[in-house]
């Protein structure tokens, strides 16, 4: 009888340890699936104006403060399989954005996108940076793709979404991008 109680107690203890390890395993998997915070621009960080060149080699820039609209930066690589999963989400975002409140732009971190690629992914409607100075890539922390970065009109990062966008992150981006005060203002026609 005494051994039965000891055996049952050991089984209960092992079961409790297994449940604890399962919970810990789930937490660790969630932490590993998210990129380390050091690889993303932090919310509130002031970033420099975006300056670079488009697919034709023409200068391209986004100047913060010259236009009060927010900027939605889509960071991609033509060879990134996760970016390929994001294209439908990004198209939905760009098509649904209030252009009076948000300026969408894209950045190819590899500088290899062709005009055909840009057209295929509906990027021929927005400014696409193919060449950025290295200091911009470092400031915006564009080392991983895909990234979706929302920057306010003054050049401060509001939020970064790394990886494939989910329905909840799409909703969050749309909500954060809406700004009724900005959308009612006059927008300079020559500023992206």
PDB file of C-alpha atoms in Angstrom:
ATOM      1  CA  UNK A   1       0.000   0.000   0.000  1.00  0.00           C
ATOM      2  CA  UNK A   2       2.839   2.339   0.925  1.00  0.00           C
ATOM      3  CA  UNK A   3       4.555   1.790  -2.455  1.00  0.00           C
ATOM      4  CA  UNK A   4       1.324   2.528  -4.325  1.00  0.00           C
ATOM      5  CA  UNK A   5       1.050   5.935  -2.651  1.00  0.00           C
ATOM      6  CA  UNK A   6       4.698   6.713  -3.433  1.00  0.00           C
ATOM      7  CA  UNK A   7       4.217   5.609  -7.069  1.00  0.00           C
ATOM      8  CA  UNK A   8       1.065   7.732  -7.453  1.00  0.00           C
ATOM      9  CA  UNK A   9       2.802  10.745  -5.897  1.00  0.00           C
ATOM     10  CA  UNK A  10       5.748  10.336  -8.285  1.00  0.00           C
ATOM     11  CA  UNK A  11       3.383  10.086 -11.279  1.00  0.00           C
ATOM     12  CA  UNK A  12       1.526  13.241 -10.207  1.00  0.00           C
ATOM     13  CA  UNK A  13       4.835  15.034  -9.718  1.00  0.00           C
ATOM     14  CA  UNK A  14       6.086  13.953 -13.173  1.00  0.00           C
ATOM     15  CA  UNK A  15       2.790  15.019 -14.732  1.00  0.00           C
ATOM     16  CA  UNK A  16       3.046  18.458 -13.118  1.00  0.00           C
ATOM     17  CA  UNK A  17       6.649  18.811 -14.325  1.00  0.00           C
ATOM     18  CA  UNK A  18       5.593  17.826 -17.882  1.00  0.00           C
ATOM     19  CA  UNK A  19       2.825  20.466 -17.916  1.00  0.00           C
ATOM     20  CA  UNK A  20       5.287  23.058 -16.655  1.00  0.00           C
ATOM     21  CA  UNK A  21       7.798  22.134 -19.356  1.00  0.00           C
ATOM     22  CA  UNK A  22       5.099  22.289 -22.055  1.00  0.00           C
ATOM     23  CA  UNK A  23       4.133  25.822 -20.985  1.00  0.00           C
ATOM     24  CA  UNK A  24       7.771  26.877 -20.908  1.00  0.00           C
ATOM     25  CA  UNK A  25       8.319  25.335 -24.374  1.00  0.00           C
ATOM     26  CA  UNK A  26       5.380  27.335 -25.811  1.00  0.00           C
ATOM     27  CA  UNK A  27       6.743  30.583 -24.358  1.00  0.00           C
ATOM     28  CA  UNK A  28      10.210  29.880 -25.768  1.00  0.00           C
ATOM     29  CA  UNK A  29       8.810  29.042 -29.218  1.00  0.00           C
ATOM     30  CA  UNK A  30       6.870  32.317 -29.242  1.00  0.00           C
ATOM     31  CA  UNK A  31      10.013  34.241 -28.283  1.00  0.00           C
ATOM     32  CA  UNK A  32      12.059  32.518 -30.981  1.00  0.00           C
ATOM     33  CA  UNK A  33       9.466  33.161 -33.698  1.00  0.00           C
ATOM     34  CA  UNK A  34       9.619  36.926 -33.109  1.00  0.00           C
ATOM     35  CA  UNK A  35      12.731  38.732 -34.303  1.00  0.00           C
ATOM     36  CA  UNK A  36      14.963  40.094 -31.571  1.00  0.00           C
ATOM     37  CA  UNK A  37      13.973  43.680 -30.741  1.00  0.00           C
ATOM     38  CA  UNK A  38      17.481  44.843 -31.628  1.00  0.00           C
ATOM     39  CA  UNK A  39      16.757  43.948 -35.268  1.00  0.00           C
ATOM     40  CA  UNK A  40      13.799  46.346 -35.495  1.00  0.00           C
ATOM     41  CA  UNK A  41      13.612  50.097 -35.207  1.00  0.00           C
ATOM     42  CA  UNK A  42      12.160  50.914 -31.805  1.00  0.00           C
ATOM     43  CA  UNK A  43       8.904  52.835 -31.432  1.00  0.00           C
ATOM     44  CA  UNK A  44       9.625  56.502 -30.717  1.00  0.00           C
ATOM     45  CA  UNK A  45      13.008  56.425 -32.481  1.00  0.00           C
ATOM     46  CA  UNK A  46      13.683  59.413 -34.727  1.00  0.00           C
ATOM     47  CA  UNK A  47      14.727  58.225 -38.194  1.00  0.00           C
ATOM     48  CA  UNK A  48      16.354  60.276 -40.959  1.00  0.00           C
ATOM     49  CA  UNK A  49      14.621  61.256 -44.193  1.00  0.00           C
ATOM     50  CA  UNK A  50      14.521  58.426 -46.713  1.00  0.00           C
ATOM     51  CA  UNK A  51      16.813  59.247 -49.609  1.00  0.00           C
ATOM     52  CA  UNK A  52      17.953  57.042 -52.419  1.00  0.00           C
ATOM     53  CA  UNK A  53      17.226  56.081 -56.008  1.00  0.00           C
ATOM     54  CA  UNK A  54      14.356  54.440 -57.855  1.00  0.00           C
ATOM     55  CA  UNK A  55      14.525  51.625 -60.426  1.00  0.00           C
ATOM     56  CA  UNK A  56      15.487  54.089 -63.190  1.00  0.00           C
ATOM     57  CA  UNK A  57      18.308  55.582 -61.089  1.00  0.00           C
ATOM     58  CA  UNK A  58      16.432  58.842 -60.406  1.00  0.00           C
ATOM     59  CA  UNK A  59      16.803  60.438 -56.957  1.00  0.00           C
ATOM     60  CA  UNK A  60      13.914  59.730 -54.622  1.00  0.00           C
ATOM     61  CA  UNK A  61      13.238  61.092 -51.152  1.00  0.00           C
ATOM     62  CA  UNK A  62      10.716  61.232 -48.350  1.00  0.00           C
ATOM     63  CA  UNK A  63      11.187  64.322 -46.229  1.00  0.00           C
ATOM     64  CA  UNK A  64       9.666  64.259 -42.778  1.00  0.00           C
ATOM     65  CA  UNK A  65       8.152  67.493 -41.593  1.00  0.00           C
ATOM     66  CA  UNK A  66       7.571  68.759 -45.170  1.00  0.00           C
ATOM     67  CA  UNK A  67       4.381  66.709 -45.323  1.00  0.00           C
ATOM     68  CA  UNK A  68       2.361  65.915 -42.217  1.00  0.00           C
ATOM     69  CA  UNK A  69       1.189  62.520 -43.444  1.00  0.00           C
ATOM     70  CA  UNK A  70       2.466  59.320 -41.892  1.00  0.00           C
ATOM     71  CA  UNK A  71       4.725  57.090 -43.985  1.00  0.00           C
ATOM     72  CA  UNK A  72       4.178  53.349 -44.327  1.00  0.00           C
ATOM     73  CA  UNK A  73       7.489  51.738 -45.325  1.00  0.00           C
ATOM     74  CA  UNK A  74       7.316  48.262 -46.857  1.00  0.00           C
ATOM     75  CA  UNK A  75      10.739  46.605 -46.609  1.00  0.00           C
ATOM     76  CA  UNK A  76      11.231  43.655 -48.967  1.00  0.00           C
ATOM     77  CA  UNK A  77      13.589  41.551 -51.021  1.00  0.00           C
ATOM     78  CA  UNK A  78      12.517  40.032 -54.363  1.00  0.00           C
ATOM     79  CA  UNK A  79      13.938  36.658 -53.291  1.00  0.00           C
ATOM     80  CA  UNK A  80      12.373  36.568 -49.804  1.00  0.00           C
ATOM     81  CA  UNK A  81       9.756  33.793 -49.534  1.00  0.00           C
ATOM     82  CA  UNK A  82       8.088  35.524 -46.581  1.00  0.00           C
ATOM     83  CA  UNK A  83       7.836  38.738 -48.603  1.00  0.00           C
ATOM     84  CA  UNK A  84       6.032  36.700 -51.269  1.00  0.00           C
ATOM     85  CA  UNK A  85       3.482  35.734 -48.614  1.00  0.00           C
ATOM     86  CA  UNK A  86       3.145  39.419 -47.650  1.00  0.00           C
ATOM     87  CA  UNK A  87       2.424  40.802 -51.143  1.00  0.00           C
ATOM     88  CA  UNK A  88      -1.361  40.255 -50.954  1.00  0.00           C
ATOM     89  CA  UNK A  89      -1.424  41.892 -47.502  1.00  0.00           C
ATOM     90  CA  UNK A  90       0.675  44.844 -48.629  1.00  0.00           C
ATOM     91  CA  UNK A  91      -1.498  45.310 -51.745  1.00  0.00           C
ATOM     92  CA  UNK A  92      -4.603  45.325 -49.542  1.00  0.00           C
ATOM     93  CA  UNK A  93      -2.979  47.913 -47.268  1.00  0.00           C
ATOM     94  CA  UNK A  94      -1.831  50.199 -50.086  1.00  0.00           C
ATOM     95  CA  UNK A  95      -5.191  49.952 -51.888  1.00  0.00           C
ATOM     96  CA  UNK A  96      -7.123  50.676 -48.699  1.00  0.00           C
ATOM     97  CA  UNK A  97      -4.990  53.494 -47.294  1.00  0.00           C
ATOM     98  CA  UNK A  98      -6.325  57.005 -47.102  1.00  0.00           C
ATOM     99  CA  UNK A  99      -3.672  58.693 -49.249  1.00  0.00           C
ATOM    100  CA  UNK A 100      -4.514  61.928 -47.447  1.00  0.00           C
ATOM    101  CA  UNK A 101      -3.284  60.408 -44.191  1.00  0.00           C
ATOM    102  CA  UNK A 102      -0.529  57.981 -45.207  1.00  0.00           C
ATOM    103  CA  UNK A 103       2.196  57.871 -47.862  1.00  0.00           C
ATOM    104  CA  UNK A 104       3.123  54.292 -48.756  1.00  0.00           C
ATOM    105  CA  UNK A 105       6.677  53.666 -49.958  1.00  0.00           C
ATOM    106  CA  UNK A 106       8.654  50.481 -50.497  1.00  0.00           C
ATOM    107  CA  UNK A 107      12.326  49.642 -50.048  1.00  0.00           C
ATOM    108  CA  UNK A 108      14.120  46.794 -51.831  1.00  0.00           C
ATOM    109  CA  UNK A 109      17.080  46.066 -49.545  1.00  0.00           C
ATOM    110  CA  UNK A 110      18.827  44.060 -52.269  1.00  0.00           C
ATOM    111  CA  UNK A 111      18.526  46.741 -54.991  1.00  0.00           C
ATOM    112  CA  UNK A 112      17.643  44.004 -57.503  1.00  0.00           C
ATOM    113  CA  UNK A 113      13.926  44.504 -58.249  1.00  0.00           C
ATOM    114  CA  UNK A 114      13.134  44.953 -61.929  1.00  0.00           C
ATOM    115  CA  UNK A 115      10.377  47.104 -63.416  1.00  0.00           C
ATOM    116  CA  UNK A 116       8.508  43.874 -64.265  1.00  0.00           C
ATOM    117  CA  UNK A 117       8.730  42.707 -60.634  1.00  0.00           C
ATOM    118  CA  UNK A 118       7.469  46.063 -59.376  1.00  0.00           C
ATOM    119  CA  UNK A 119       4.561  45.992 -61.832  1.00  0.00           C
ATOM    120  CA  UNK A 120       3.689  42.384 -60.949  1.00  0.00           C
ATOM    121  CA  UNK A 121       3.411  43.319 -57.272  1.00  0.00           C
ATOM    122  CA  UNK A 122       1.544  46.597 -57.918  1.00  0.00           C
ATOM    123  CA  UNK A 123       4.483  48.664 -56.719  1.00  0.00           C
ATOM    124  CA  UNK A 124       4.488  50.816 -59.833  1.00  0.00           C
ATOM    125  CA  UNK A 125       1.910  53.033 -58.083  1.00  0.00           C
ATOM    126  CA  UNK A 126       4.098  54.008 -55.115  1.00  0.00           C
ATOM    127  CA  UNK A 127       7.676  55.252 -54.693  1.00  0.00           C
ATOM    128  CA  UNK A 128      10.106  52.310 -54.498  1.00  0.00           C
ATOM    129  CA  UNK A 129      13.641  52.820 -53.227  1.00  0.00           C
ATOM    130  CA  UNK A 130      16.143  50.446 -54.792  1.00  0.00           C
ATOM    131  CA  UNK A 131      19.245  52.073 -53.423  1.00  0.00           C
ATOM    132  CA  UNK A 132      19.537  53.562 -49.958  1.00  0.00           C
ATOM    133  CA  UNK A 133      22.665  54.783 -48.228  1.00  0.00           C
ATOM    134  CA  UNK A 134      23.978  52.240 -45.699  1.00  0.00           C
ATOM    135  CA  UNK A 135      23.358  54.640 -42.798  1.00  0.00           C
ATOM    136  CA  UNK A 136      19.622  54.694 -43.662  1.00  0.00           C
ATOM    137  CA  UNK A 137      19.464  50.908 -43.673  1.00  0.00           C
ATOM    138  CA  UNK A 138      21.137  50.893 -40.258  1.00  0.00           C
ATOM    139  CA  UNK A 139      18.936  53.699 -38.832  1.00  0.00           C
ATOM    140  CA  UNK A 140      15.729  51.995 -39.936  1.00  0.00           C
ATOM    141  CA  UNK A 141      17.174  48.567 -39.028  1.00  0.00           C
ATOM    142  CA  UNK A 142      16.234  47.046 -42.365  1.00  0.00           C
ATOM    143  CA  UNK A 143      18.373  43.951 -41.885  1.00  0.00           C
ATOM    144  CA  UNK A 144      15.420  41.551 -41.943  1.00  0.00           C
ATOM    145  CA  UNK A 145      12.604  41.182 -44.427  1.00  0.00           C
ATOM    146  CA  UNK A 146       9.710  41.561 -44.618  1.00  0.00           C
ATOM    147  CA  UNK A 147       9.099  44.555 -42.396  1.00  0.00           C
ATOM    148  CA  UNK A 148       6.265  47.039 -42.309  1.00  0.00           C
ATOM    149  CA  UNK A 149       7.253  50.272 -40.591  1.00  0.00           C
ATOM    150  CA  UNK A 150       4.847  53.084 -39.714  1.00  0.00           C
ATOM    151  CA  UNK A 151       6.579  56.448 -39.272  1.00  0.00           C
ATOM    152  CA  UNK A 152       4.767  59.608 -38.184  1.00  0.00           C
ATOM    153  CA  UNK A 153       4.933  62.843 -40.183  1.00  0.00           C
ATOM    154  CA  UNK A 154       7.862  64.082 -38.099  1.00  0.00           C
ATOM    155  CA  UNK A 155      10.034  61.005 -38.659  1.00  0.00           C
ATOM    156  CA  UNK A 156       9.402  59.068 -35.440  1.00  0.00           C
ATOM    157  CA  UNK A 157       8.772  55.346 -35.696  1.00  0.00           C
ATOM    158  CA  UNK A 158       5.288  54.508 -34.444  1.00  0.00           C
ATOM    159  CA  UNK A 159       5.464  50.733 -34.815  1.00  0.00           C
ATOM    160  CA  UNK A 160       7.239  47.942 -36.708  1.00  0.00           C
ATOM    161  CA  UNK A 161       5.722  44.658 -37.839  1.00  0.00           C
ATOM    162  CA  UNK A 162       8.300  42.059 -38.884  1.00  0.00           C
ATOM    163  CA  UNK A 163       7.466  38.909 -40.766  1.00  0.00           C
ATOM    164  CA  UNK A 164       4.275  37.911 -42.513  1.00  0.00           C
ATOM    165  CA  UNK A 165       1.372  40.150 -41.541  1.00  0.00           C
ATOM    166  CA  UNK A 166      -1.616  38.575 -39.809  1.00  0.00           C
ATOM    167  CA  UNK A 167      -5.226  39.737 -39.943  1.00  0.00           C
ATOM    168  CA  UNK A 168      -4.818  41.352 -36.524  1.00  0.00           C
ATOM    169  CA  UNK A 169      -1.645  43.200 -37.553  1.00  0.00           C
ATOM    170  CA  UNK A 170      -3.380  44.408 -40.746  1.00  0.00           C
ATOM    171  CA  UNK A 171      -6.211  45.777 -38.619  1.00  0.00           C
ATOM    172  CA  UNK A 172      -3.734  47.413 -36.266  1.00  0.00           C
ATOM    173  CA  UNK A 173      -1.850  49.058 -39.142  1.00  0.00           C
ATOM    174  CA  UNK A 174      -5.078  50.394 -40.647  1.00  0.00           C
ATOM    175  CA  UNK A 175      -6.179  51.741 -37.270  1.00  0.00           C
ATOM    176  CA  UNK A 176      -2.829  53.417 -36.513  1.00  0.00           C
ATOM    177  CA  UNK A 177      -2.596  54.832 -40.027  1.00  0.00           C
ATOM    178  CA  UNK A 178      -5.941  56.611 -39.759  1.00  0.00           C
ATOM    179  CA  UNK A 179      -5.550  60.199 -38.710  1.00  0.00           C
ATOM    180  CA  UNK A 180      -8.574  62.375 -39.410  1.00  0.00           C
ATOM    181  CA  UNK A 181      -6.712  65.634 -38.672  1.00  0.00           C
ATOM    182  CA  UNK A 182      -4.017  64.855 -41.240  1.00  0.00           C
ATOM    183  CA  UNK A 183      -6.412  63.639 -43.945  1.00  0.00           C
ATOM    184  CA  UNK A 184      -8.295  66.941 -43.983  1.00  0.00           C
ATOM    185  CA  UNK A 185      -5.141  69.000 -44.626  1.00  0.00           C
ATOM    186  CA  UNK A 186      -3.834  70.154 -47.972  1.00  0.00           C
ATOM    187  CA  UNK A 187      -1.107  67.846 -49.283  1.00  0.00           C
ATOM    188  CA  UNK A 188       1.819  69.185 -51.279  1.00  0.00           C
ATOM    189  CA  UNK A 189       1.568  67.688 -54.777  1.00  0.00           C
ATOM    190  CA  UNK A 190       5.287  67.250 -55.410  1.00  0.00           C
ATOM    191  CA  UNK A 191       6.172  65.545 -52.122  1.00  0.00           C
ATOM    192  CA  UNK A 192       5.766  61.758 -51.876  1.00  0.00           C
TER     193      UNK A 192
END
